[in-house]
Amino acid sequence: MATVASKLYSDDVSLLVLLLDTNPLFWSNTSTTFSQFLSHVLAFLNAVLGLNQLNQVVVIATGYCSCDYIYDSSLTLSGNSESGRTGMPALFASFLEKLEDFIVKDEELIKEQEHDERIASSLLSGSLSMALCYIQRVFRSGHLHPQPRILCLQGSPDGPEQYVAVMNSIFSAQRLMVPIDSCYIGTQNSAFLQQASYITGGVHHAPKQLDGLFQFLTTIFATDLHTRSFVQLPKPVGVDFRASCFCHKKTIDMGYVCSVCLSIFCEHHKKCSTCGSVFGQSKLDGASTVSEKKRKAPDS
Amino acid sequence: MSNQRKRPNGEREEDDEEDDAEGIGQWERAYVDDRSWEALQEDESGLLRPIDTSAIYHAQYRRRLRMLSAAAAGTRIQKGLIRYLYIVIDFSRAAAETDFRPSRMAIMAKHVEAFIREFFDQNPLSQIGLVSIKNGIAHTLTDLGGSPESHIQALMGKLEAAGDSSLQNALELVHEHLNQIPSYGHREVLILYSALSTSDPGDIMETIQKCKKSRLRCSVIGLSAEMFICKHLCQETGGLYSVAVDEVHLKDLLLEHAPPPPAIAEFAISNLIKMGFPQRAAEGSMAICSCHKEVKIGAGYTCPRCKARVCELPTECTICGLTLVSSPHLARSYHHLFPIAPFDEVPTLSSSNDPRRKLGKSCFGCQQSLLGAGNKPGPCVTCRKCKHYFCLDCDIYIHESLHNCPGCESTHRPKSVSLLEE
């Protein structure tokens, strides 16, 4: 469980775990290229590392078929002696190499599998789970640790098959008191990221212009947890908590919930399609019994 | 957690008064049972080193996991997710005993508060009610409700012990209350019993049979000694009976009742419950909220059926009675229905095991090195499905809190898998 940061490690030291979306199916369809995007992200990472000497950054790439750790600032203490790439600071040479290796491997895995072109979601649940395991390890290391938070830079749309896994990660982050910030750079709305930021107390923002991404990142997402109480951050507006029914996947206002497996249906059924339980007393609506109970104690 | 009870200098108020009277300081009491010499061991060369508790902790955890998975093996386990639980606390004169410091009553209240919060965290759709036994009569402290604060306030308000305890009166009262709930809910009672006797107006065996017929699952946690009548009650109704030996044990026993118990299929009739999923009201909108009966601006939810405003979820709309929840509340319970398989232990073989060397350098979840002392492979576990390696601490974290295997989640699956299959 979360521990209060000791006074020896000042309040504004943070550990930022960045989940970078490298889904090629998304990046092939945007106006901004991936390399332009990376230049914004690298400048942002430098800014975070520059805010405090003890700040730490960990980058996990969210691919289409796999996820992996790309960079850990606590492991590269001194800069690399030579940088193979011209024009890039040596600090990030290993970052770029590993990222390129990861993307190449991811693309090979994509070719091995047949995929559906319609929904091209990346494996957000995988990278969230890995980030939480890493943060749990940081908590285990004793009282002297930076305050961790997670930042999701996501452009791919939500994959409904990951719903349960993403919600499990969100609840675990809530218990550990780790906020999940999210910066959504895609076109459609991401309900998963909005819910994640709302439930864990993080910040959600979807910038409209990707040219100014660095500005949004540094003004909104670079602040550490202690400073957030002094800064005006985008407030959560209109988080949609409605559920989607399991039969048609459309969002509903009112529905029927199976009492055994909690699957949601939009219309009345005789049998639950998930757990197979047959519903008895179909005319007994939960509301009528409950309202009778309520009438017995009008003053409570 | 119990910060409000502490004075600025860190001592607990009640302890201070009692200790001054007995002549033992607060600092001394902490060392009465402390046998720190038992935590030291000698290694091969005769030097002292502390016991490595992480391996013991992990072994205990794996034993517990094996017991749980053995119980659930084969059958698709159903759990009672919509629970209506009554907590019966015995406030007879036995509760004022001081074998639990400062008194059984205070410790029970403290742990019941923690239990209530944990219970609503794990079972957001369930409801709790509180009953107390004092002077041989059972009183209802709070009715069935879903808000933790009202229960905790009612409990902390009345901490006094007097008179005899009566198990039958408590069971009769709870039985009467639980007869009114909808048929799809699971009826449970948790009794915290500190007395060694019960003074009943009638035949308690009849009451027990009545409870059994109404499918009321009664569990008892005893604080003094094992009693036949409690054991009989639990056996008849299918509950758990345990007796706490000290404060830490009591907390563990209580928290064991927080996750949903395995459901016995005939106990609750499965039903489709009509529920509403309200939208959050827009910032700056004004409405009279139906729970406090006053004007509120901004944050709140609108019932989709009658458009009344409610302050928090989950709740029942006071106007039309519709159960209002948000999808995260339902999602909190999904991990009970789709648990992940336990990981397999990897035997520490000799260094000639090549595949292990290639993959097993670091834990897949937290990147911690899996090599033990002297670059030999240390203890680790592996997932059956994705074959990734994890360290022991990640294993515990994944199974107890996260409920997702990072390796399985990081592997792409074909789109034909339905929403609920992992």
Tab-separated table of C-alpha atoms in Angstrom, chain A residues 9-294:
chain	number	residue	atom	x	y	z
A	9	TYR	CA	12.793	13.094	0.152
A	10	SER	CA	11.105	16.387	-0.549
A	11	ASP	CA	7.487	16.528	-1.607
A	12	ASP	CA	8.030	17.409	-5.201
A	13	VAL	CA	10.172	14.495	-6.312
A	14	SER	CA	8.245	12.418	-8.794
A	15	LEU	CA	8.532	9.190	-10.683
A	16	LEU	CA	6.816	9.490	-14.033
A	17	VAL	CA	5.895	6.301	-15.852
A	18	LEU	CA	5.106	7.217	-19.447
A	19	LEU	CA	3.029	4.801	-21.546
A	20	LEU	CA	3.832	5.652	-25.133
A	21	ASP	CA	1.467	4.498	-27.859
A	22	THR	CA	3.456	3.097	-30.778
A	23	ASN	CA	0.599	1.421	-32.576
A	24	PRO	CA	1.590	1.554	-36.289
A	25	LEU	CA	-2.034	1.251	-37.363
A	26	PHE	CA	-2.770	4.535	-35.631
A	27	TRP	CA	0.395	6.380	-36.621
A	28	SER	CA	-0.024	5.597	-40.298
A	29	ASN	CA	-3.270	7.560	-40.318
A	30	THR	CA	-2.409	10.818	-38.597
A	31	SER	CA	-1.246	14.140	-39.965
A	32	THR	CA	1.603	14.416	-37.482
A	33	THR	CA	4.396	11.956	-38.047
A	34	PHE	CA	5.726	9.734	-35.306
A	35	SER	CA	9.137	11.408	-35.394
A	36	GLN	CA	7.609	14.852	-34.857
A	37	PHE	CA	5.635	13.418	-31.990
A	38	LEU	CA	8.786	11.877	-30.529
A	39	SER	CA	10.603	15.193	-30.605
A	40	HIS	CA	7.832	16.718	-28.466
A	41	VAL	CA	7.988	13.760	-26.073
A	42	LEU	CA	11.786	13.829	-25.723
A	43	ALA	CA	11.768	17.522	-24.968
A	44	PHE	CA	9.054	16.896	-22.376
A	45	LEU	CA	11.058	14.097	-20.737
A	46	ASN	CA	14.078	16.380	-20.553
A	47	ALA	CA	11.908	19.036	-18.940
A	48	VAL	CA	10.649	16.600	-16.294
A	49	LEU	CA	14.159	15.402	-15.526
A	50	GLY	CA	15.316	18.994	-15.315
A	51	LEU	CA	12.702	20.041	-12.765
A	52	ASN	CA	14.358	18.138	-9.957
A	53	GLN	CA	17.623	16.270	-9.705
A	54	LEU	CA	15.948	13.273	-8.128
A	55	ASN	CA	13.111	12.943	-10.642
A	56	GLN	CA	12.851	9.618	-12.417
A	57	VAL	CA	11.303	8.726	-15.732
A	58	VAL	CA	10.382	5.257	-16.995
A	59	VAL	CA	9.014	4.735	-20.500
A	60	ILE	CA	6.927	1.715	-21.492
A	61	ALA	CA	5.875	1.334	-25.119
A	62	THR	CA	2.320	0.212	-25.847
A	63	GLY	CA	2.403	-1.631	-29.123
A	64	TYR	CA	-0.197	-3.462	-31.118
A	65	CYS	CA	0.963	-6.981	-30.272
A	66	SER	CA	3.332	-6.467	-27.350
A	67	CYS	CA	4.484	-4.052	-24.655
A	68	ASP	CA	7.947	-3.526	-23.279
A	69	TYR	CA	10.139	-1.268	-21.139
A	70	ILE	CA	12.076	1.185	-23.271
A	71	TYR	CA	13.842	3.525	-20.892
A	72	ASP	CA	14.564	3.886	-17.204
A	73	SER	CA	16.352	7.059	-16.175
A	74	SER	CA	17.632	5.561	-12.938
A	75	LEU	CA	19.660	2.965	-14.863
A	76	THR	CA	21.534	5.373	-17.136
A	77	LEU	CA	23.299	7.473	-14.582
A	78	SER	CA	25.973	9.046	-16.701
A	79	GLY	CA	25.438	9.942	-20.320
A	80	ASN	CA	26.635	7.550	-22.994
A	81	SER	CA	30.142	8.179	-24.208
A	82	GLU	CA	29.258	8.207	-27.871
A	83	SER	CA	25.983	8.755	-29.614
A	84	GLY	CA	25.472	6.943	-32.876
A	85	ARG	CA	22.918	9.447	-34.103
A	86	THR	CA	23.867	12.922	-35.147
A	87	GLY	CA	21.948	15.739	-33.611
A	88	MET	CA	20.371	13.758	-30.772
A	89	PRO	CA	21.596	14.265	-27.215
A	90	ALA	CA	23.543	11.285	-25.965
A	91	LEU	CA	21.177	11.003	-23.040
A	92	PHE	CA	18.531	9.482	-25.232
A	93	ALA	CA	20.569	7.399	-27.618
A	94	SER	CA	19.734	4.161	-25.858
A	95	PHE	CA	16.090	5.220	-25.650
A	96	LEU	CA	15.847	5.612	-29.408
A	97	GLU	CA	17.686	2.396	-30.123
A	98	LYS	CA	15.459	0.375	-27.856
A	99	LEU	CA	12.352	2.038	-29.218
A	100	GLU	CA	13.343	1.193	-32.742
A	101	ASP	CA	14.072	-2.420	-31.785
A	102	PHE	CA	10.708	-2.653	-30.090
A	103	ILE	CA	8.808	-1.257	-33.079
A	104	VAL	CA	10.577	-3.605	-35.468
A	105	LYS	CA	9.749	-6.595	-33.270
A	106	ASP	CA	6.153	-5.443	-32.893
A	107	GLU	CA	5.732	-5.180	-36.642
A	108	GLU	CA	7.102	-8.667	-37.111
A	109	LEU	CA	4.543	-9.953	-34.632
A	110	ILE	CA	1.783	-8.115	-36.487
A	111	LYS	CA	2.737	-9.786	-39.745
A	112	GLU	CA	2.554	-13.191	-38.102
A	113	GLN	CA	-1.047	-12.644	-37.071
A	114	GLU	CA	-4.052	-11.716	-39.094
A	115	HIS	CA	-5.768	-8.714	-37.736
A	116	ASP	CA	-9.067	-6.991	-38.080
A	117	GLU	CA	-8.747	-3.591	-39.698
A	118	ARG	CA	-11.772	-2.036	-38.044
A	119	ILE	CA	-10.679	-1.472	-34.475
A	120	ALA	CA	-6.966	-0.917	-34.182
A	121	SER	CA	-6.514	-0.643	-30.450
A	122	SER	CA	-3.186	-0.953	-28.695
A	123	LEU	CA	-2.544	-3.048	-25.585
A	124	LEU	CA	-3.232	-0.398	-22.954
A	125	SER	CA	-4.078	-2.966	-20.274
A	126	GLY	CA	-0.695	-4.655	-20.706
A	127	SER	CA	1.383	-1.528	-20.284
A	128	LEU	CA	-0.783	-0.302	-17.392
A	129	SER	CA	-0.243	-3.611	-15.587
A	130	MET	CA	3.511	-3.442	-16.139
A	131	ALA	CA	3.628	0.161	-14.918
A	132	LEU	CA	1.764	-0.796	-11.753
A	133	CYS	CA	4.126	-3.703	-11.072
A	134	TYR	CA	7.076	-1.322	-11.415
A	135	ILE	CA	5.461	1.213	-9.082
A	136	GLN	CA	4.735	-1.526	-6.573
A	137	ARG	CA	8.428	-2.397	-6.662
A	138	VAL	CA	9.304	1.241	-5.954
A	139	PHE	CA	6.966	1.200	-2.938
A	140	ARG	CA	8.650	-1.939	-1.645
A	141	SER	CA	12.046	-0.291	-1.651
A	142	GLY	CA	11.392	1.521	1.601
A	143	HIS	CA	10.420	4.999	2.720
A	144	LEU	CA	12.737	6.978	0.479
A	145	HIS	CA	11.077	6.970	-2.886
A	146	PRO	CA	9.689	9.535	-5.295
A	147	GLN	CA	5.950	9.962	-5.672
A	148	PRO	CA	4.864	7.888	-8.636
A	149	ARG	CA	2.314	8.755	-11.279
A	150	ILE	CA	1.408	7.315	-14.660
A	151	LEU	CA	0.963	9.306	-17.862
A	152	CYS	CA	-0.755	7.625	-20.818
A	153	LEU	CA	-0.002	9.181	-24.209
A	154	GLN	CA	-2.561	7.366	-26.244
A	155	GLY	CA	-3.948	7.824	-29.708
A	156	SER	CA	-5.468	4.468	-30.522
A	157	PRO	CA	-9.160	3.970	-29.755
A	158	ASP	CA	-10.342	1.780	-26.868
A	159	GLY	CA	-10.519	-1.927	-27.370
A	160	PRO	CA	-13.686	-3.218	-25.711
A	161	GLU	CA	-12.094	-6.611	-25.110
A	162	GLN	CA	-9.699	-4.960	-22.653
A	163	TYR	CA	-12.442	-3.428	-20.531
A	164	VAL	CA	-12.182	-5.764	-17.550
A	165	ALA	CA	-8.370	-5.683	-17.497
A	166	VAL	CA	-8.222	-1.890	-17.753
A	167	MET	CA	-10.778	-1.494	-14.954
A	168	ASN	CA	-8.807	-3.908	-12.746
A	169	SER	CA	-5.681	-1.805	-13.300
A	170	ILE	CA	-7.600	1.389	-12.540
A	171	PHE	CA	-8.927	0.045	-9.247
A	172	SER	CA	-5.491	-1.215	-8.256
A	173	ALA	CA	-4.010	2.219	-9.033
A	174	GLN	CA	-6.744	3.796	-6.953
A	175	ARG	CA	-5.855	1.618	-3.975
A	176	LEU	CA	-2.167	2.434	-4.329
A	177	MET	CA	-3.074	6.127	-4.660
A	178	VAL	CA	-1.250	6.476	-7.967
A	179	PRO	CA	-2.933	8.991	-10.294
A	180	ILE	CA	-3.268	8.072	-13.948
A	181	ASP	CA	-2.999	11.144	-16.183
A	182	SER	CA	-4.023	10.771	-19.778
A	183	CYS	CA	-3.312	12.766	-22.887
A	184	TYR	CA	-5.440	11.549	-25.753
A	185	ILE	CA	-4.213	12.528	-29.193
A	186	GLY	CA	-6.583	10.524	-31.340
A	187	THR	CA	-9.785	11.522	-33.029
A	188	GLN	CA	-12.516	9.717	-31.114
A	189	ASN	CA	-13.124	10.075	-27.412
A	190	SER	CA	-11.493	7.536	-25.138
A	191	ALA	CA	-13.889	6.532	-22.399
A	192	PHE	CA	-11.298	4.273	-20.732
A	193	LEU	CA	-8.819	7.108	-20.256
A	194	GLN	CA	-11.463	9.521	-19.011
A	195	GLN	CA	-12.664	7.022	-16.443
A	196	ALA	CA	-9.102	6.158	-15.445
A	197	SER	CA	-8.211	9.778	-14.757
A	198	TYR	CA	-11.461	10.473	-12.973
A	199	ILE	CA	-11.360	7.474	-10.672
A	200	THR	CA	-7.686	7.777	-9.731
A	201	GLY	CA	-7.633	11.555	-9.421
A	202	GLY	CA	-5.454	12.295	-12.423
A	203	VAL	CA	-5.794	14.806	-15.220
A	204	HIS	CA	-7.310	14.046	-18.599
A	205	HIS	CA	-6.771	16.251	-21.624
A	206	ALA	CA	-7.265	15.786	-25.350
A	207	PRO	CA	-5.310	18.505	-27.152
A	208	LYS	CA	-6.778	19.567	-30.446
A	209	GLN	CA	-3.583	20.657	-32.191
A	210	LEU	CA	-0.712	18.233	-32.152
A	211	ASP	CA	1.757	20.936	-33.249
A	212	GLY	CA	1.657	22.381	-29.794
A	213	LEU	CA	1.858	19.065	-27.976
A	214	PHE	CA	5.001	20.016	-26.068
A	215	GLN	CA	3.211	23.045	-24.638
A	216	PHE	CA	0.303	20.974	-23.408
A	217	LEU	CA	2.594	18.357	-21.952
A	218	THR	CA	4.743	20.754	-19.977
A	219	THR	CA	1.979	22.999	-18.683
A	220	ILE	CA	-0.456	20.261	-17.719
A	221	PHE	CA	1.385	17.007	-17.193
A	222	ALA	CA	4.792	18.029	-15.910
A	223	THR	CA	3.602	19.209	-12.511
A	224	ASP	CA	4.313	16.859	-9.643
A	225	LEU	CA	1.600	15.786	-7.237
A	226	HIS	CA	2.401	18.264	-4.493
A	227	THR	CA	2.372	21.259	-6.833
A	228	ARG	CA	-0.962	20.304	-8.352
A	229	SER	CA	-2.847	21.885	-5.502
A	230	PHE	CA	-1.454	25.284	-6.529
A	231	VAL	CA	-1.971	25.020	-10.265
A	232	GLN	CA	-5.186	25.273	-12.266
A	233	LEU	CA	-5.501	22.061	-14.258
A	234	PRO	CA	-8.253	21.032	-16.708
A	235	LYS	CA	-11.262	19.886	-14.723
A	236	PRO	CA	-13.072	16.671	-15.601
A	237	VAL	CA	-16.147	17.478	-17.639
A	238	GLY	CA	-18.774	15.073	-18.752
A	239	VAL	CA	-17.209	11.753	-17.812
A	240	ASP	CA	-19.526	9.180	-19.245
A	241	PHE	CA	-20.141	6.428	-16.734
A	242	ARG	CA	-22.959	4.786	-18.577
A	243	ALA	CA	-22.525	1.120	-19.239
A	244	SER	CA	-22.784	-0.622	-22.553
A	245	CYS	CA	-25.058	-3.577	-22.912
A	246	PHE	CA	-23.429	-6.898	-23.615
A	247	CYS	CA	-25.768	-7.826	-26.452
A	248	HIS	CA	-25.462	-4.801	-28.748
A	249	LYS	CA	-22.573	-2.840	-27.213
A	250	LYS	CA	-24.591	0.379	-27.240
A	251	THR	CA	-24.516	2.685	-24.228
A	252	ILE	CA	-27.670	2.574	-22.189
A	253	ASP	CA	-29.259	4.666	-19.471
A	254	MET	CA	-31.308	1.936	-17.873
A	255	GLY	CA	-30.804	-1.743	-18.233
A	256	TYR	CA	-31.165	-5.124	-16.663
A	257	VAL	CA	-28.341	-6.668	-14.673
A	258	CYS	CA	-28.006	-10.392	-14.029
A	259	SER	CA	-27.736	-10.910	-10.294
A	260	VAL	CA	-25.275	-13.781	-10.667
A	261	CYS	CA	-22.660	-12.531	-13.089
A	262	LEU	CA	-23.510	-8.819	-13.317
A	263	SER	CA	-23.789	-8.802	-17.100
A	264	ILE	CA	-25.769	-5.903	-18.449
A	265	PHE	CA	-28.604	-6.300	-20.930
A	266	CYS	CA	-30.763	-3.675	-22.570
A	267	GLU	CA	-33.912	-5.761	-22.737
A	268	HIS	CA	-35.471	-8.523	-20.726
A	269	HIS	CA	-34.230	-12.045	-21.393
A	270	LYS	CA	-35.267	-15.440	-20.079
A	271	LYS	CA	-31.723	-16.702	-19.699
A	272	CYS	CA	-28.405	-14.967	-19.079
A	273	SER	CA	-26.089	-15.481	-22.048
A	274	THR	CA	-22.922	-15.188	-19.952
A	275	CYS	CA	-23.497	-17.444	-16.993
A	276	GLY	CA	-26.444	-19.451	-18.259
A	277	SER	CA	-28.638	-18.924	-15.221
A	278	VAL	CA	-32.334	-19.016	-15.848
A	279	PHE	CA	-34.219	-16.103	-14.387
A	280	GLY	CA	-37.089	-16.945	-12.077
A	281	GLN	CA	-40.061	-14.686	-11.385
A	282	SER	CA	-39.561	-12.574	-14.461
A	283	LYS	CA	-42.351	-10.223	-13.470
A	284	LEU	CA	-40.670	-9.350	-10.170
A	285	ASP	CA	-38.920	-6.091	-10.852
A	286	GLY	CA	-36.275	-5.077	-8.284
A	287	ALA	CA	-37.828	-1.605	-8.008
A	288	SER	CA	-41.166	-2.598	-6.557
A	289	THR	CA	-39.776	-4.567	-3.601
A	290	VAL	CA	-37.259	-1.881	-2.865
A	291	SER	CA	-39.777	0.932	-2.936
A	292	GLU	CA	-41.991	-0.979	-0.506
A	293	LYS	CA	-39.084	-1.169	1.902
A	294	LYS	CA	-38.469	2.528	1.482
